[in-house]
XYZ file of C-alpha atoms in Angstrom:
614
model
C 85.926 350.167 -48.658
C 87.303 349.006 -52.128
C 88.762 346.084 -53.499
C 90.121 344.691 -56.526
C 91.434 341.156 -57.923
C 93.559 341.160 -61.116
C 94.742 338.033 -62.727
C 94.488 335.404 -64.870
C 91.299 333.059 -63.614
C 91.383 329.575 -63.984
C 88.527 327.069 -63.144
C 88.838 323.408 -62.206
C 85.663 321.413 -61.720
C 86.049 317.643 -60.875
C 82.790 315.404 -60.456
C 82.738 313.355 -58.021
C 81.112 310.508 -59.694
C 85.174 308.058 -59.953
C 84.021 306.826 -63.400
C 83.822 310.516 -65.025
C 85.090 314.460 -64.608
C 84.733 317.042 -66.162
C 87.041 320.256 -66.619
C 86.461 323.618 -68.043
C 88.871 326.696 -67.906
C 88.756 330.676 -68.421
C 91.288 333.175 -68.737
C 90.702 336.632 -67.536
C 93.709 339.029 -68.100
C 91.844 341.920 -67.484
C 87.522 342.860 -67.089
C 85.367 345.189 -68.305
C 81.239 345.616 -67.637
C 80.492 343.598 -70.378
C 81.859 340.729 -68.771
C 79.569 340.959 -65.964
C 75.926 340.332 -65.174
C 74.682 342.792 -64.463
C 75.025 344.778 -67.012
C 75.158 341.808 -69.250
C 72.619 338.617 -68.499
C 74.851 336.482 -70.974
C 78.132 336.752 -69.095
C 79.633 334.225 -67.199
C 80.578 336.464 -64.018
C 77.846 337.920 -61.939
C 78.028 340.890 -59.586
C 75.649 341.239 -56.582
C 75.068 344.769 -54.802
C 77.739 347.291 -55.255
C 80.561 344.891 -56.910
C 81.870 346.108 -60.530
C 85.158 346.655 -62.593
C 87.385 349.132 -61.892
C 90.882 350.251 -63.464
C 90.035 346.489 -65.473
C 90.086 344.822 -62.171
C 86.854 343.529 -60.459
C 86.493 345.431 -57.433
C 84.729 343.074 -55.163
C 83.496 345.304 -52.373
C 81.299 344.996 -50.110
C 80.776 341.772 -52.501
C 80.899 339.484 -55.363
C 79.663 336.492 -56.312
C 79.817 334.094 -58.996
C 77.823 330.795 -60.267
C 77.974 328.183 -57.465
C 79.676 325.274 -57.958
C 77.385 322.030 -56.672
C 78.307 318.750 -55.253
C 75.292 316.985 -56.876
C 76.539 313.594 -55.126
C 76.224 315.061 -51.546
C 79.310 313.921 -50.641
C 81.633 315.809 -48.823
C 84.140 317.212 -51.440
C 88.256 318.019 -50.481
C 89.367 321.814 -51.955
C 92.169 323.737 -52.002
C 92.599 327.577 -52.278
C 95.218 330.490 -52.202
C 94.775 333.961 -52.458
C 97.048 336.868 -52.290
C 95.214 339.669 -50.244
C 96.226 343.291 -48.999
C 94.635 345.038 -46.487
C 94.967 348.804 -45.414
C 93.239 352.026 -44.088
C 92.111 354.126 -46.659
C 92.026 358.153 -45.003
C 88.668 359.576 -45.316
C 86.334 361.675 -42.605
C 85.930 357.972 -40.606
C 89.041 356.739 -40.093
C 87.790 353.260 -38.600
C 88.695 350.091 -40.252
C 86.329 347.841 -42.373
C 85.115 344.900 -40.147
C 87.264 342.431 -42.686
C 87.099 339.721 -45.351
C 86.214 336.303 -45.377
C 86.636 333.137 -47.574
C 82.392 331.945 -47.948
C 81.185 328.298 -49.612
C 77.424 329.213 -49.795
C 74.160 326.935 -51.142
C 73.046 330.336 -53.083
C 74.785 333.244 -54.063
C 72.446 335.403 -52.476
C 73.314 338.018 -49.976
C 71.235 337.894 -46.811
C 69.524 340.874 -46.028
C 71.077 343.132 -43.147
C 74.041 341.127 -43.361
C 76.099 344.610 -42.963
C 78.774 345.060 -40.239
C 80.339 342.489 -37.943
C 78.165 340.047 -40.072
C 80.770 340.438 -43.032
C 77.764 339.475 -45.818
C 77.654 335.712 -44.444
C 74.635 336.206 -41.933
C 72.316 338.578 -40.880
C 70.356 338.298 -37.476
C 67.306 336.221 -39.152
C 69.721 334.029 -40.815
C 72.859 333.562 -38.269
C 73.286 330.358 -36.319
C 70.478 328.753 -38.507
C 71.731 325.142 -38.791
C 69.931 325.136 -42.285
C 71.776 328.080 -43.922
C 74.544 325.837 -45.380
C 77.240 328.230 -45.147
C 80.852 327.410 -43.974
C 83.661 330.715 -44.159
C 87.117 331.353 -42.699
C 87.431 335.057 -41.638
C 89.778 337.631 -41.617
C 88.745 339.787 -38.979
C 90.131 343.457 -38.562
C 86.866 344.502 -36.280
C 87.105 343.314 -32.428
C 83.293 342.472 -31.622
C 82.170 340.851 -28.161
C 82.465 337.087 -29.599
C 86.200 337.642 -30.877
C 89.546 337.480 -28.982
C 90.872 340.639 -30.409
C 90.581 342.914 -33.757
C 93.553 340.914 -35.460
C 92.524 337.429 -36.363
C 91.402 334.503 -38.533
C 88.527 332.461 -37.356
C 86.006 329.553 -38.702
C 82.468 330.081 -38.853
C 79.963 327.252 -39.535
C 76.528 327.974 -39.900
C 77.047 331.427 -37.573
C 78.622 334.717 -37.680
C 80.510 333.581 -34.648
C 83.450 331.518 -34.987
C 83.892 328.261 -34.049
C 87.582 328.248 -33.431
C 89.597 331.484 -33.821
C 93.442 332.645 -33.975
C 94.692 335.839 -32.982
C 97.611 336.718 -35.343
C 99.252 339.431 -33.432
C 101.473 336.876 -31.828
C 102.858 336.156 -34.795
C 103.696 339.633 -35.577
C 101.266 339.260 -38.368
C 98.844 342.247 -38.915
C 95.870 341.783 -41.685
C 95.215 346.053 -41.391
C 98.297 348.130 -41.335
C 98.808 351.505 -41.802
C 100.836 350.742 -44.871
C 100.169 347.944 -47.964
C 100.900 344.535 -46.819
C 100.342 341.582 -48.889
C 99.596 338.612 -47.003
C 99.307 335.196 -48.900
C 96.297 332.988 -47.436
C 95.909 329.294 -48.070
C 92.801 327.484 -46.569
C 92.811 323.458 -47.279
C 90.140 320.962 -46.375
C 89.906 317.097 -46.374
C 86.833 316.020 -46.589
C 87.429 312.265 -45.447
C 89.052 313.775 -42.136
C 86.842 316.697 -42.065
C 89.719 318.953 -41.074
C 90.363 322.633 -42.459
C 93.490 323.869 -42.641
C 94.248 327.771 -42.611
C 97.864 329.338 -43.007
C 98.780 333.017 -43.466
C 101.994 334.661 -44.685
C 103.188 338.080 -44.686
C 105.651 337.516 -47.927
C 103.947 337.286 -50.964
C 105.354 333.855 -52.812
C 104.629 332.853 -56.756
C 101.177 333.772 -57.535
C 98.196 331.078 -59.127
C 95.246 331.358 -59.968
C 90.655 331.412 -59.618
C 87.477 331.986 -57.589
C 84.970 331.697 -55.915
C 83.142 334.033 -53.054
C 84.490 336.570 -51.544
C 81.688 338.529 -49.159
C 82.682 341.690 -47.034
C 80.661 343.784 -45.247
C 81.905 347.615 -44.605
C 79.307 348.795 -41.983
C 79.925 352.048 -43.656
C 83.738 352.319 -42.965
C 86.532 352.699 -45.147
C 89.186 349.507 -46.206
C 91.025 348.804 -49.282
C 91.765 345.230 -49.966
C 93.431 343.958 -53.106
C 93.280 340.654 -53.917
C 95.990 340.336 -56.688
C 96.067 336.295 -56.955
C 94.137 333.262 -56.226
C 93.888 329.552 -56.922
C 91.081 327.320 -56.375
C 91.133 323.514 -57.127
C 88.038 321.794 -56.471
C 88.156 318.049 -56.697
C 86.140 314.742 -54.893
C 86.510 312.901 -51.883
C 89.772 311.776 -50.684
C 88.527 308.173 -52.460
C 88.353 310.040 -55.952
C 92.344 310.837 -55.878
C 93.248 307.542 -54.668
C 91.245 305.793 -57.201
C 92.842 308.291 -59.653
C 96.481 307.887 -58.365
C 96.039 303.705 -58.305
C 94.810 303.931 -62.115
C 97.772 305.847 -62.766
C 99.936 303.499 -61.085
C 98.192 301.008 -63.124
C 98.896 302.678 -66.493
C 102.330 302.980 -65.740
C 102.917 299.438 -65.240
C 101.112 298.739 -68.080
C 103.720 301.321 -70.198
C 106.639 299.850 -69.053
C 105.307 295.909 -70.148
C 104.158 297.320 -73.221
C 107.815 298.786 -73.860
C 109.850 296.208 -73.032
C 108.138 293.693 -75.599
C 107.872 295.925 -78.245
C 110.145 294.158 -80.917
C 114.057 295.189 -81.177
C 112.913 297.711 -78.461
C 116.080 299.308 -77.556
C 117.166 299.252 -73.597
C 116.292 301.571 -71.363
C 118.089 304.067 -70.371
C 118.591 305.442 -66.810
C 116.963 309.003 -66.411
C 120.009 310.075 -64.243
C 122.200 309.777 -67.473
C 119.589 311.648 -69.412
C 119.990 314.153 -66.939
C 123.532 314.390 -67.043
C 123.550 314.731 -70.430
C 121.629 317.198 -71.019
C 122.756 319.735 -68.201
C 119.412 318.693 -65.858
C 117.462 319.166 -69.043
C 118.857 323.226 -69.320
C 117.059 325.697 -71.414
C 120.079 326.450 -73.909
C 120.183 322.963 -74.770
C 116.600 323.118 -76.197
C 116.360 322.620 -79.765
C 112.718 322.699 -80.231
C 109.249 322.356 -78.984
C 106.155 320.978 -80.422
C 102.849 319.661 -79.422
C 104.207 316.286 -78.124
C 106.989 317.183 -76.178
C 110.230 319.302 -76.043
C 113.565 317.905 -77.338
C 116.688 318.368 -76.115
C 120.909 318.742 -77.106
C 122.732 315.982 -75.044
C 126.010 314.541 -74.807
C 126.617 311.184 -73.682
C 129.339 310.842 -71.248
C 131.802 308.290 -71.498
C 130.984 307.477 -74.923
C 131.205 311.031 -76.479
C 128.275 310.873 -78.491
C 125.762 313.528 -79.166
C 122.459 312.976 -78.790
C 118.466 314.478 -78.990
C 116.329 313.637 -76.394
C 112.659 314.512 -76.368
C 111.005 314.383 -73.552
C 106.804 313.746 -73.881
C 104.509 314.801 -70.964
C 102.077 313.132 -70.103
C 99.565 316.205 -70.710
C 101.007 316.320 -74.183
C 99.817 313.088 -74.922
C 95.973 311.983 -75.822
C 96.407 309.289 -74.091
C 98.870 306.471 -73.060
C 97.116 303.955 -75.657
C 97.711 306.120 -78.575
C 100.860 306.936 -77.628
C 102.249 303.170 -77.509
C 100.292 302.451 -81.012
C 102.159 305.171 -82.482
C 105.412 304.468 -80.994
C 105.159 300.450 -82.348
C 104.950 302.107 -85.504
C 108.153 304.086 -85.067
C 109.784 300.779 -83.893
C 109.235 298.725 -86.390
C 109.970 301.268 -89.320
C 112.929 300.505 -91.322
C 114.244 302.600 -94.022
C 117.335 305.072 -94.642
C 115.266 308.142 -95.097
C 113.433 307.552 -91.817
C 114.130 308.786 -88.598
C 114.530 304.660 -87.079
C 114.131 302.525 -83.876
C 117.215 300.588 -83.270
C 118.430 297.849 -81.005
C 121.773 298.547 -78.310
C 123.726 300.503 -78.253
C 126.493 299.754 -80.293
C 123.911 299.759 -83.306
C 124.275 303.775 -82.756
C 127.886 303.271 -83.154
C 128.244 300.784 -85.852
C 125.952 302.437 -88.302
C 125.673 305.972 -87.712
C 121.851 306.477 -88.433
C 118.758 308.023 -86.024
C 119.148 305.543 -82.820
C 115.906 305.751 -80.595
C 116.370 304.860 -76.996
C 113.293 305.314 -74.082
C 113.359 305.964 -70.244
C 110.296 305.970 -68.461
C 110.409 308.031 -64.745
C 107.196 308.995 -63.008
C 104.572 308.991 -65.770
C 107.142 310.755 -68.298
C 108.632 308.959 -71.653
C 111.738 310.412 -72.980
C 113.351 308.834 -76.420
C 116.676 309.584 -77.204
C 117.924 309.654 -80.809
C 121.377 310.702 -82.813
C 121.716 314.461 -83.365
C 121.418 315.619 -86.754
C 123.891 317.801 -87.129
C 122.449 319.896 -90.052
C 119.241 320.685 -88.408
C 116.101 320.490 -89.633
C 114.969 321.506 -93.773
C 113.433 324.808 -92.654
C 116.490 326.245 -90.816
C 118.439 325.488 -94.323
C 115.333 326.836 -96.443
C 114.970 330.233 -94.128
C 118.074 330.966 -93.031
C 118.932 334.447 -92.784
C 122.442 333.578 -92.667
C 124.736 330.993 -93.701
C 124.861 329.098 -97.312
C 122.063 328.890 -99.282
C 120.468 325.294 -100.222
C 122.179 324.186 -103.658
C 119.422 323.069 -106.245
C 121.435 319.805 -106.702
C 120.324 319.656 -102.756
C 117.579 320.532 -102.873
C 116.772 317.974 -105.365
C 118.469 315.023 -103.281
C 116.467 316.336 -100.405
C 112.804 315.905 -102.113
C 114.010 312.638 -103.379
C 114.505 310.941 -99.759
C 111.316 312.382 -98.604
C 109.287 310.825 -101.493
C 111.638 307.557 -100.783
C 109.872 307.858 -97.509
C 106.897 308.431 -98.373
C 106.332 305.227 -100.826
C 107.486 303.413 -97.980
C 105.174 304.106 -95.784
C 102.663 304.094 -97.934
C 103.218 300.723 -100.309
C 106.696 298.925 -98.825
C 105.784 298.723 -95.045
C 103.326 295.738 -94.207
C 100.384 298.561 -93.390
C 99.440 301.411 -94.813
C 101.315 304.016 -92.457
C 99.891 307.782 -92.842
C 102.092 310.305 -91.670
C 99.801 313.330 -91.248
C 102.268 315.805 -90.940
C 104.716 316.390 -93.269
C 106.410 320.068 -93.316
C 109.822 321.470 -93.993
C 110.214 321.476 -89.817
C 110.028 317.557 -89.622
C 112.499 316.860 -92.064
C 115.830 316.512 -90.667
C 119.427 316.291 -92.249
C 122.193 314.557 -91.609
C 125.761 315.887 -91.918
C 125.586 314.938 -95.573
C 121.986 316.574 -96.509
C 120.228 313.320 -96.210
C 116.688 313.764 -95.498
C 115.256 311.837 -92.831
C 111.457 311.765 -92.125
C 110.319 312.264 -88.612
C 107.839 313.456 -85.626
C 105.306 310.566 -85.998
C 103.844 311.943 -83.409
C 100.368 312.013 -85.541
C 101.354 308.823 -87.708
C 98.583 305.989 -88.014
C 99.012 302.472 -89.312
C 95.882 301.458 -91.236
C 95.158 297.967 -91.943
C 95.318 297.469 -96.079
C 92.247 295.399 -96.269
C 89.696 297.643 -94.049
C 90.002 301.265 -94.444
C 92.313 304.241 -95.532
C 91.343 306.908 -93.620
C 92.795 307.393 -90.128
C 90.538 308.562 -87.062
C 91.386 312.326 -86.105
C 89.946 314.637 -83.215
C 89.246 317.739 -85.698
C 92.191 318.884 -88.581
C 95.031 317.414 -88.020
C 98.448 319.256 -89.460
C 99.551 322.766 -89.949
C 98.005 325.310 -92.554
C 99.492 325.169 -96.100
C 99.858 321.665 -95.780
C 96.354 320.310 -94.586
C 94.181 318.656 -97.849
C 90.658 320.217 -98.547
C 88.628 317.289 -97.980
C 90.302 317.319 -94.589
C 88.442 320.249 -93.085
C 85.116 318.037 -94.279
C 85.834 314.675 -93.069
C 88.289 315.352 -90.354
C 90.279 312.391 -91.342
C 93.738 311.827 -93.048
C 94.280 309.587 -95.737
C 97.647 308.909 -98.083
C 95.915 311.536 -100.226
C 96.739 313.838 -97.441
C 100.035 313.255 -97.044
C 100.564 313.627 -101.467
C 98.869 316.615 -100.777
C 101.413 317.751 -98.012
C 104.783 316.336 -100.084
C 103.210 318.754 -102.911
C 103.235 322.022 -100.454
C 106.277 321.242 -99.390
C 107.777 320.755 -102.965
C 106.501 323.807 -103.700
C 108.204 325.184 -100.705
C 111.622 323.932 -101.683
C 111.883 325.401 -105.194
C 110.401 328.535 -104.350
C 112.125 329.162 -100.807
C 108.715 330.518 -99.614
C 106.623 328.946 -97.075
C 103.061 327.424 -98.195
C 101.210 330.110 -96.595
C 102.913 333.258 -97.935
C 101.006 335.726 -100.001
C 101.792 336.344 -103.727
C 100.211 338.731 -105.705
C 96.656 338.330 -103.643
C 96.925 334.744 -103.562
C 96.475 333.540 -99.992
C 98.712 330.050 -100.726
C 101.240 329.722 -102.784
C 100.120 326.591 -104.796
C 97.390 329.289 -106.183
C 100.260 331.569 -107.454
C 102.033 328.917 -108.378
C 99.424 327.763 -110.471
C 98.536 331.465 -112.210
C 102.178 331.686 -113.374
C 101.777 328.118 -114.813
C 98.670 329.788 -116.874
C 100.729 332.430 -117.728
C 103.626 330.554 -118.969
C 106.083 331.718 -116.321
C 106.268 328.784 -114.024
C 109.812 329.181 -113.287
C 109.359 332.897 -112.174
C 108.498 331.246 -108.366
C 112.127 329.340 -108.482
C 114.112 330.746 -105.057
C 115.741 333.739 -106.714
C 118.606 333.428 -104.156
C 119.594 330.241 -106.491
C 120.182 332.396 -109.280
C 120.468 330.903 -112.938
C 122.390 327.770 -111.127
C 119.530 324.949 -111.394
C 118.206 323.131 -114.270
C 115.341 324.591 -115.776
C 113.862 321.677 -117.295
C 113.956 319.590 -113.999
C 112.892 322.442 -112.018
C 109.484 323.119 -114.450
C 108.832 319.094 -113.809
C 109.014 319.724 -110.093
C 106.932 322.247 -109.709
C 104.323 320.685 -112.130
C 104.373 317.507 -109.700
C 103.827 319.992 -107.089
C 100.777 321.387 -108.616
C 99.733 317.917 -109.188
C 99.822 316.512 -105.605
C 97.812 319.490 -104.944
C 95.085 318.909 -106.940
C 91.761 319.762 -105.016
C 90.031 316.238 -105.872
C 92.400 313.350 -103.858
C 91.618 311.210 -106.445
C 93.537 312.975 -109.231
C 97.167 313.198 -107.164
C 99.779 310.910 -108.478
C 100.624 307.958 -105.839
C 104.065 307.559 -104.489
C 105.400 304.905 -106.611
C 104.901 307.729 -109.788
C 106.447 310.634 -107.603
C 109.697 308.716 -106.908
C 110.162 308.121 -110.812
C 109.099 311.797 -111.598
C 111.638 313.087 -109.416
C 114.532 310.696 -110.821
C 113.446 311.953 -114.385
C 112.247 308.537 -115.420
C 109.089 309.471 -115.912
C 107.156 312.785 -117.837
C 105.836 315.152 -115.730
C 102.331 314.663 -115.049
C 99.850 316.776 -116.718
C 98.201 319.679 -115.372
C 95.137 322.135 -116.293
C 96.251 325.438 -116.589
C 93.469 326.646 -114.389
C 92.697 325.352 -110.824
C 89.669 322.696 -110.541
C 87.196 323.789 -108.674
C 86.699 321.285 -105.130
C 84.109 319.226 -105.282
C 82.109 317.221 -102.522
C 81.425 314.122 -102.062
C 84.419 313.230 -104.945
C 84.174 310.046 -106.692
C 86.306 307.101 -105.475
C 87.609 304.347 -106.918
C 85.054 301.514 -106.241
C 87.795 299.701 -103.731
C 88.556 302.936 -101.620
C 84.556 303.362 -101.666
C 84.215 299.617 -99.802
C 87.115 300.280 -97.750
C 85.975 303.685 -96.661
C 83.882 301.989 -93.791
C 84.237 304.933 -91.332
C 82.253 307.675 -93.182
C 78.568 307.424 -92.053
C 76.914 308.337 -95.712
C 73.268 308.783 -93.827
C 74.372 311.898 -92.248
C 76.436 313.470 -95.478
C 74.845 315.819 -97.587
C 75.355 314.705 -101.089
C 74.660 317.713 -102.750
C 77.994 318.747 -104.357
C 79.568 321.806 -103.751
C 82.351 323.340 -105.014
C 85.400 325.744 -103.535
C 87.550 327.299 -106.102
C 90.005 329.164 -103.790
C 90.005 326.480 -100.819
């Protein structure tokens, strides 16, 4: 007998304690040995008996097990499975079936001895009907012994061999062994409040899932092929856990929609139904991007004749429905022309013509709605392939709003506001090449008088644009975000992305720099601009650029000198002609030092070290 599963596996594990749970997920899209135990002790699968990979598939008979999953609480726990299975005679010397398959949840993963045969690898004749031997299975039976109704059937076996309750399938024209492939989808649901299992079979195979757990068969020496080509498990608490779990969502919700409704010069809401409407039921050709937060949409209002954006954030997306309002207060209370801004009704869109933010809220899903920018986003303009190239004098305007921006969040605004993720992508234009600033998505409002560093799970940004201390600390600062306005300047005059390679450099603020040593600076300018820019402007630029990207944060020119550099009322700022090596811990001026209160300096290593190539 031989069978395989092929798939992707995917593991759910909820605790059942209703204060905490835990996850963890694998992805399998194909095996090989050394993803098993035997004949490797460190993998996660194990194989008992004669179970092993075959054609990249594990071929699971007569068995297979893997690591137990254990209710620690000793409650009873509610689970879910589905399984896509196929069944058939395979022609050999003994034509007889295999006595069938069955769906096992086991105390051990241990295959009783003698459990060959009609015992199908659950019991053997020491072990069967022992109230002790924990083991609960639904069976598909292809073998007619003396204790079953016919040789076509599913029954449930508790503790025994012999089923408890069985159901012949050939009344329902349903056969688990034909002569030819069948697939046959299986689900088997229990509720453990109500302590009542649930078994359903299907002859038409339906959109596959999946995971695993045991799957024991015994062959008695006879020939079957079964393929198990899909599976889903979802293992979860009690009954009590979910409802707990659905009442705090119900909870959160409510608290959402308070929280949006007094959020100052909060726009109305809008219906979702309109949304809908406007945006074809949310159709895949009007997508105009994706990101980590949500995906955005092309709309058009009816009645009004006005097009729209409208992203749409999932709840998965989102750390967390705390963060998300703290960073959308900060979108809402923004105010400046090179922002992407919150604004009141309606008519507001109308009357002024800038980025109008609406919400709707609809079964744990936020959507805002803002005006479409009809020129896209900076990157589409900088990488086009076709189309008109980006004029210097553009260009130029463009880098101007951004650092207009910029000093506003960082000096104008009544808190410090980090953006944390500024790139050519989240700049978008209006129809006259205005930049706007937006996805605050990652933004952070700091308090001036307590720290400057914003909290962050790991790097936050996209490569090219992240600072060096960043990878260290794991925390962005305005620092950071000079450091990211200098990539992207960079990016602008050259017309090349941060990351490309030049000449062995890795980034291009390295290459950059060499040519600056060299005394060919403007050699990096976007050749597809010609001799059609100013040179002397465009040298200033790109020294600013090197200059926001100095290694040590403390060295990059603040906002307030940026703006003046780019209107050419101040010098350009002066830069070695060789990179500075990074250096940690840097030196800090004696007020970021006090206000730095979330570094622990106990568990820093204050040796410096340097990176010359970071």
């Amino acid at each position: 007998m031989a069978a395989t599963l092929r798939s992707t596996v995917i593991f759910l594990c909820l605790a059942t304690d209703v204060a905490k749970f835990e996850t963890f997920t694998r992805n399998y899209e194909y095996f090989n040995q050394s993803m098993i135990d035997p004949p490797n002790p460190e993998a996660e699968l194990k194989a008992e008996n004669s179970a092993t990979v075959s054609n990249g598939a594990l071929q699971i008979t007569p068995d297979t097990s893997n690591p137990s999953m254990f209710n620690y609480s000793y409650r009873t726990a509610t689970f879910k499975t589905h399984f896509l299975v196929i069944m058939y005679p395979v022609p050999s010397s003994d034509s007889s079936p295999g006595e069938g398959l069955a769906f096992l949840i086991a105390p051990t993963i241990d295959i009783p001895a003698e459990s060959y045969g009609p015992y199908l690898g659950l019991t053997s004749p020491s072990t069967d009907d022992v109230k002790n031997n924990g083991i609960v299975a639904v069976e598909l039976d292809t073998v007619k012994q003396s204790f079953d109704p016919d040789n076509n059937h599913i029954g449930l076996n508790v503790h025994s061999i012999i089923s408890v309750v069985t159901k012949s399938l050939t009344p329902l024209n349903i056969t688990l062994a034909p002569p030819t492939p069948t697939f046959h989808n299986v689900w088997i649901q229990y509720n453990g409040t109500e302590e009542i299992i649930r078994v359903y079979i299907a002859d038409q195979p339906e959109r596959t899932s999946s995971t695993y757990p045991t799957y024991p068969k015994k062959t008695n020496h006879r020939i079957q092929s079964r393929f198990k080509e899909n599976w889903l498990l979802v293992l979860g608490a009690y009954l009590g856990y979910y409802l707990y779990k659905k009442r705090l969502v119900e909870r959160s919700n409510s608290y959402i929609l308070s929280r949006l409704k007094t959020l100052p010069g909060m726009p109305k809401e809008f219906q979702f139904k309109e949304l809908k409407k406007a945006t074809n039921n949310f159709d895949e050709k009007r997508k105009l991007g994706q990101g980590g937060f949500g995906v955005v949409y092309h709309g058009l209002l009816s009645g009004d004749n006005v097009e729209v954006a409208v992203k749409w954030f999932s709840r998965e997306s989102l750390k967390g429905e705390y963060d998300f309002l703290a960073e959308l207060t900060i979108i809402n209370r923004l105010r400046h022309k090179h922002l992407v801004q919150l604004l009141g009704e309606f008519q507001t869109l109308k009357s002024y013509m800038t980025t109008c933010y609406r919400w709707c809220h609809k079964n744990g899903k936020l959507l805002l709605v803002y005006e479409y920018m009809q020129k896209g986003s900076l990157d589409m303009h900088l990488f086009t392939k076709t189309g008109n190239i980006l004029s210097w004098t553009l260009r130029c305007q463009i880098l101007a709003g951004v650092a207009s921006a910029l000093n506003y969040l960082h000096y104008e605004y009544d808190q410090k506001v980090v953006h944390r993720d500024i790139k050519a992508s989240n700049i978008m234009l209006d129809s006259h090449f205005n930049a706007r600033l937006g996805d605050f998505g990652l933004a952070r409002a700091l308090d001036n008088e307590k720290t400057s560093y914003a909290e962050a799970e790991g790097v936050i940004g996209t490569i090219g644009y992240i600072a060096p201390e960043c990878f260290l600390t794991g925390k962005a600062t305005q620092y950071s975000d000079i450091y990211a306005f200098g990539a992207l300047l960079i990016e602008v005059v050259s017309g090349k992305r941060p990351g490309t390679r030049m000449n062995g450099f890795q980034f291009m603020v390295d290459y950059v720099w060499s040519l600056y040593r060299e005394g060919h600076i403007l050699d990096v300018v976007d050749e597809r601009i010609q001799d059609d820019y100013d040179k002397e402007e465009a040298e200033r630029l790109l020294l600013l650029g090197l200059a926001c990207s100095h290694p040590m944060a403390v060295e990059r020119p603040q906002t307030q000198a940026i703006v003046q550099i780019l209107s050419g009322t101040l010098a350009a700022p002066r830069v070695p002609p060789f990179k500075p090596a990074f250096v940690w811990p840097a030196m800090m001026p004696i007020d970021e030092i006090s206000e730095s209160t979330s570094i622990d300096t106990t568990s820093i290593d204050t040796t410096p070290f340097s990176i010359n190539q970071f």
